[in-house]
């Protein structure tokens, strides 16, 4: 290390020291790091069983230093249920994008929440299918152009963007449901706190923990990273309000 | 749980359930569909009593995917369904095979295609033995013909699943699932508690983290993976099982499996009493198919007739097994009807006298 280099922070033990494969400005990397830091800080690294899903985020297993299993498209909540039922003593974490969770996997996410499985699911909402090349997602916003909504999403034909954090909050087994954003430092700090709560309800055996992260996809939005962050603030947050929709630890 | 040697009068579906629990089943995931509902019903009541987990999933799709999670964690796990439900499970079965995970899947085959009917049929032979889901993979398939075999083969299925790290299917039908017979239970050898510890996910402590996956993007890695799978399938073929009945001096060998094999056995008995030289070859392992054993009989100059409760599926494997020597006739009893031993007399006599 040269004299000019300063070590600003230590790498958390749950994070693998490898170069990222994500596009510039993509916030999967931020989400991964928050998850990794929390696992380390909460002493969960050696006890975590990770379920990874389909899409850009499938490679999460290369970034987190925890044992993992890969789920088919949409089925991560079912796979996570199987893992948790087999190993109730372990911390089970799953991670899904919007197409994976709110489209093909809608049944599985609803029922894992309703059963109250003691697992934590991180949901990355960037309003588009990333890995497959920018097609319309269930969270694509009205008027948003994608490769399969070239004239902009039309609610009369294609419906409205689905708000998952609110839906999950209404299901019987949900102990925590919140929506946060990764568009600036302040929101990233809040996101980490919310993720911690989602992890804690699992540790306390209170039920299902769900955290929705509003994130960017500059490549498929055809934007610069800065423009993408601005879009999160000006378009996404007004439609997908940030906040805690259910918190079993706050009741009574 | 049943003790060693206890004699019970139970349905095939219950025999499968009891056998699975005796084999150390820890997680069962299911979804109701006729004619296999006795299995999830039994599991919901009995599995929790022995410390196991029962989940009635939201769909057959979810149930099969729960298997992936439980199997990855090294648990002895099972799901059961019937034809249309098994179609829904096929994606997960492909992932289980691709991820090299052990699990047991029961298919109490009903009539099809589509919704078909709830009666017995052998229409799922192709799906069970040729892969069923996407990609180059095979599922080990065992076909019970009696309630006792339902009990015994499910126990064997768990051992094979862990031996090969591969899904194993029990292929039955509404006849063997719904009929009641005496079943003698047995004390099952405790499986090694360390089973699966060398590959399962259990928390990365003092070692590198493990990734159980079926995605192989680096050039050449999928080819290597497929070669390893193929080597497993080749090894499985060394220990196929079959029943030979009155084959020694037989001129005609009837090849039939599962419930139909059982019914044909009665026909063979009757025809033998009348002096006809007929015998039965009943494959118990359907994949890998017991080709070598069948080929030995072909070399002895036997004639062959394949009888199935479908339009002709296993007959292709029979023909492949004996193709360099002879051929097989085929008689398909139409799904949608229930055969009796008498239904097979005429086709057997016709084959015996023909050629």
Coordinates of C-alpha atoms in Angstrom, one line a residue, chain A residues 16 45-50 54 58-59 61-73 75 78-83 85-88 90 107-109 111-112 115 117, chain B residues 27 29 53-59 61-62 65-70 72-73 75 91-92 95 99 101 200-215 217:
Chain A
X16 CA -16.0 -12.4 -1.3
X45 CA -22.1 -15.6 8.0
X46 CA -21.5 -19.2 9.1
X47 CA -25.1 -19.9 9.7
X48 CA -26.6 -18.5 6.5
X49 CA -28.1 -20.7 3.8
X50 CA -28.7 -18.5 0.7
X54 CA -32.7 -16.1 -11.9
X58 CA -28.2 -15.3 -9.8
X59 CA -24.5 -14.6 -9.3
X61 CA -23.6 -16.7 -4.8
X62 CA -20.2 -15.6 -6.2
X63 CA -20.2 -12.5 -4.0
X64 CA -21.4 -13.8 -0.6
X65 CA -19.2 -16.1 1.3
X66 CA -22.1 -18.4 2.4
X67 CA -23.5 -21.8 1.3
X68 CA -26.1 -21.4 -1.4
X69 CA -28.5 -23.1 -3.7
X70 CA -29.9 -21.9 -7.0
X71 CA -33.6 -21.8 -7.6
X72 CA -35.6 -21.9 -10.9
X73 CA -37.2 -18.8 -12.2
X75 CA -39.5 -20.4 -7.3
X78 CA -40.5 -22.4 -2.5
X79 CA -36.8 -23.4 -2.4
X80 CA -36.3 -21.2 0.7
X81 CA -39.2 -22.9 2.3
X82 CA -37.6 -26.3 1.7
X83 CA -34.3 -25.1 3.1
X85 CA -38.0 -26.7 6.9
X86 CA -35.0 -28.9 6.6
X87 CA -32.7 -26.7 8.7
X88 CA -34.8 -24.6 11.1
X90 CA -30.2 -21.8 10.1
X107 CA -47.8 -17.5 -6.3
X108 CA -44.7 -18.5 -4.4
X109 CA -44.1 -15.1 -2.8
X111 CA -47.8 -18.1 -0.1
X112 CA -44.4 -18.0 1.7
X115 CA -47.4 -19.3 5.7
X117 CA -42.0 -19.0 6.9
Chain B
X27 CA -39.6 -33.4 4.7
X29 CA -44.2 -31.5 0.3
X53 CA -42.0 -31.5 8.3
X54 CA -45.2 -31.6 6.2
X55 CA -46.1 -28.7 3.9
X56 CA -49.2 -28.6 1.8
X57 CA -47.8 -26.4 -0.9
X58 CA -49.7 -23.8 -3.0
X59 CA -49.2 -25.9 -6.1
X61 CA -44.8 -26.5 -8.8
X62 CA -44.1 -25.1 -5.4
X65 CA -39.3 -26.7 -5.7
X66 CA -39.4 -27.1 -1.9
X67 CA -37.7 -30.5 -2.6
X68 CA -34.8 -28.6 -4.2
X69 CA -34.3 -26.6 -0.9
X70 CA -34.7 -29.5 1.5
X72 CA -29.8 -29.1 -0.9
X73 CA -29.8 -29.0 2.9
X75 CA -32.6 -33.8 4.1
X91 CA -39.0 -28.3 -14.2
X92 CA -37.9 -28.8 -10.6
X95 CA -33.1 -28.8 -11.7
X99 CA -27.9 -29.8 -9.4
X101 CA -29.7 -33.4 -5.6
X200 CA -24.9 -30.2 1.4
X201 CA -25.4 -26.6 2.3
X202 CA -25.1 -26.3 6.1
X203 CA -23.2 -23.0 6.7
X204 CA -19.7 -22.3 5.4
X205 CA -17.5 -22.7 8.5
X206 CA -13.8 -23.3 8.3
X207 CA -14.0 -24.0 4.6
X208 CA -14.9 -22.3 1.3
X209 CA -18.6 -21.6 0.6
X210 CA -20.5 -24.2 -1.4
X211 CA -22.8 -23.4 -4.3
X212 CA -25.4 -26.0 -5.4
X213 CA -26.4 -25.0 -8.9
X214 CA -27.2 -26.2 -12.4
X215 CA -25.9 -23.1 -14.3
X217 CA -21.7 -20.8 -18.3

